[in-house]
Amino acid sequence: MNTEPELTVHASGLAIPLTADDARLLGEDAELLAALLGRALHGIALLRAGRASVEDLTEAIERTTELMERLNGIRRAEVREFAAQKGTHGALARAMHLTSRATAQSRRRALLRELPDVMEEWAVGEHD
């Protein structure tokens, strides 16, 4: 699989390099995620500049929350697929930056007891 960027998704002044296959598979979701990331980065810039108004912060919090919800759905889907492919608890612990395999095992077990949520379904392309 070629991982060299062939296409760049542009949103809110942000450029994200993707392979042509990735861009095709993600479609408009690539632009959505890029736009959300751009707004989250704008929120950080406002904070660092010390000029964030309540309205600015409200918008930044809303966009950051939506980005976090989507990223959490992506990670949940990845962990579920990792389990389906019989990935080890040690490898999962390393991937999740955990110091304990038991913690990774516990988190995976808790996830697998639940049905996929809307964001997890979105991540695998089963929900808009």
Short mmCIF file of C-alpha atoms in Angstrom, two decimals:
data_model
loop_
_atom_site.label_atom_id
_atom_site.label_comp_id
_atom_site.label_asym_id
_atom_site.label_seq_id
_atom_site.Cartn_x
_atom_site.Cartn_y
_atom_site.Cartn_z
CA MET A 1 0.00 0.00 0.00
CA ASN A 2 1.34 3.37 -0.98
CA THR A 3 1.26 5.79 1.93
CA GLU A 4 2.77 8.75 0.13
CA PRO A 5 0.39 11.73 0.09
CA GLU A 6 -1.29 12.02 -3.27
CA LEU A 7 -4.02 14.43 -2.29
CA THR A 8 -4.29 17.20 0.24
CA VAL A 9 -7.59 17.98 1.96
CA HIS A 10 -7.98 21.69 2.62
CA ALA A 11 -10.35 23.05 5.25
CA SER A 12 -10.23 26.27 7.27
CA GLY A 13 -6.72 27.01 6.01
CA LEU A 14 -5.53 23.57 7.11
CA ALA A 15 -3.92 21.14 4.68
CA ILE A 16 -3.95 17.42 5.48
CA PRO A 17 -2.08 15.05 3.15
CA LEU A 18 -3.93 11.83 2.30
CA THR A 19 -3.41 9.02 -0.17
CA ALA A 20 -5.88 8.99 -3.05
CA ASP A 21 -7.38 5.76 -1.65
CA ASP A 22 -7.83 7.30 1.81
CA ALA A 23 -9.42 10.42 0.34
CA ARG A 24 -11.80 8.31 -1.76
CA LEU A 25 -12.81 6.16 1.22
CA LEU A 26 -13.29 9.11 3.56
CA GLY A 27 -15.07 11.41 1.13
CA GLU A 28 -16.57 14.47 2.80
CA ASP A 29 -15.68 13.13 6.26
CA ALA A 30 -12.04 14.08 5.61
CA GLU A 31 -13.08 17.69 5.10
CA LEU A 32 -15.33 17.58 8.18
CA LEU A 33 -12.53 16.29 10.41
CA ALA A 34 -10.05 18.77 8.96
CA ALA A 35 -12.47 21.62 9.59
CA LEU A 36 -13.08 20.49 13.18
CA LEU A 37 -9.36 20.19 13.81
CA GLY A 38 -8.83 23.63 12.30
CA ARG A 39 -11.43 25.12 14.67
CA ALA A 40 -9.83 23.35 17.66
CA LEU A 41 -6.43 24.74 16.66
CA HIS A 42 -8.00 28.20 16.30
CA GLY A 43 -9.29 27.85 19.86
CA ILE A 44 -5.78 27.08 21.09
CA ALA A 45 -4.45 30.11 19.21
CA LEU A 46 -7.07 32.36 20.81
CA LEU A 47 -6.17 31.03 24.24
CA ARG A 48 -2.46 31.57 23.66
CA ALA A 49 -3.07 35.09 22.38
CA GLY A 50 -5.18 35.87 25.44
CA ARG A 51 -8.01 37.31 23.39
CA ALA A 52 -10.72 34.63 23.51
CA SER A 53 -14.19 36.00 24.15
CA VAL A 54 -16.98 33.93 25.69
CA GLU A 55 -18.49 33.58 22.21
CA ASP A 56 -15.15 32.43 20.78
CA LEU A 57 -14.73 29.95 23.59
CA THR A 58 -18.27 28.65 23.19
CA GLU A 59 -17.65 27.90 19.52
CA ALA A 60 -14.21 26.41 20.24
CA ILE A 61 -15.62 24.15 22.96
CA GLU A 62 -18.44 23.01 20.67
CA ARG A 63 -16.07 22.17 17.79
CA THR A 64 -13.52 20.53 20.07
CA THR A 65 -16.27 18.46 21.68
CA GLU A 66 -17.51 17.27 18.29
CA LEU A 67 -13.95 16.43 17.22
CA MET A 68 -13.36 14.51 20.46
CA GLU A 69 -16.61 12.56 20.04
CA ARG A 70 -15.62 11.55 16.52
CA LEU A 71 -12.05 10.67 17.54
CA ASN A 72 -13.40 8.58 20.41
CA GLY A 73 -15.68 6.75 17.96
CA ILE A 74 -12.71 6.11 15.69
CA ARG A 75 -10.64 4.71 18.55
CA ARG A 76 -13.50 2.55 19.80
CA ALA A 77 -13.94 1.10 16.30
CA GLU A 78 -10.20 0.51 16.02
CA VAL A 79 -10.07 -1.28 19.39
CA ARG A 80 -13.10 -3.39 18.45
CA GLU A 81 -11.44 -4.40 15.16
CA PHE A 82 -8.13 -4.99 16.97
CA ALA A 83 -9.95 -7.42 19.27
CA ALA A 84 -11.67 -9.12 16.31
CA GLN A 85 -8.25 -9.67 14.75
CA LYS A 86 -6.96 -11.19 18.02
CA GLY A 87 -4.47 -8.42 18.83
CA THR A 88 -2.63 -8.96 22.09
CA HIS A 89 -3.30 -7.07 25.31
CA GLY A 90 0.36 -6.05 25.43
CA ALA A 91 0.21 -4.51 21.96
CA LEU A 92 -3.06 -2.76 22.85
CA ALA A 93 -1.52 -1.38 26.06
CA ARG A 94 1.42 0.02 24.10
CA ALA A 95 -0.87 1.54 21.46
CA MET A 96 -3.01 3.19 24.16
CA HIS A 97 0.07 4.38 26.11
CA LEU A 98 -0.88 2.29 29.13
CA THR A 99 1.65 0.80 31.51
CA SER A 100 -0.48 -2.24 32.25
CA ARG A 101 -1.72 -5.02 29.97
CA ALA A 102 -4.44 -5.67 32.54
CA THR A 103 -5.77 -2.13 32.09
CA ALA A 104 -5.85 -2.60 28.32
CA GLN A 105 -7.62 -5.93 28.78
CA SER A 106 -10.17 -4.36 31.12
CA ARG A 107 -10.87 -1.45 28.76
CA ARG A 108 -11.20 -3.78 25.78
CA ARG A 109 -13.53 -6.08 27.70
CA ALA A 110 -15.73 -3.14 28.76
CA LEU A 111 -15.89 -1.88 25.16
CA LEU A 112 -16.83 -5.28 23.78
CA ARG A 113 -19.72 -5.58 26.28
CA GLU A 114 -21.32 -2.51 24.67
CA LEU A 115 -22.91 -2.14 21.27
CA PRO A 116 -21.18 0.28 18.88
CA ASP A 117 -22.38 3.85 19.40
CA VAL A 118 -23.31 6.31 16.66
CA MET A 119 -19.77 7.71 16.32
CA GLU A 120 -18.28 4.23 16.15
CA GLU A 121 -20.77 3.35 13.41
CA TRP A 122 -19.87 6.60 11.64
CA ALA A 123 -16.16 5.70 11.84
CA VAL A 124 -16.69 2.42 9.99
CA GLY A 125 -19.07 4.01 7.48
CA GLU A 126 -22.32 2.54 8.77
CA HIS A 127 -23.92 5.79 9.87
CA ASP A 128 -24.03 9.37 8.53
#
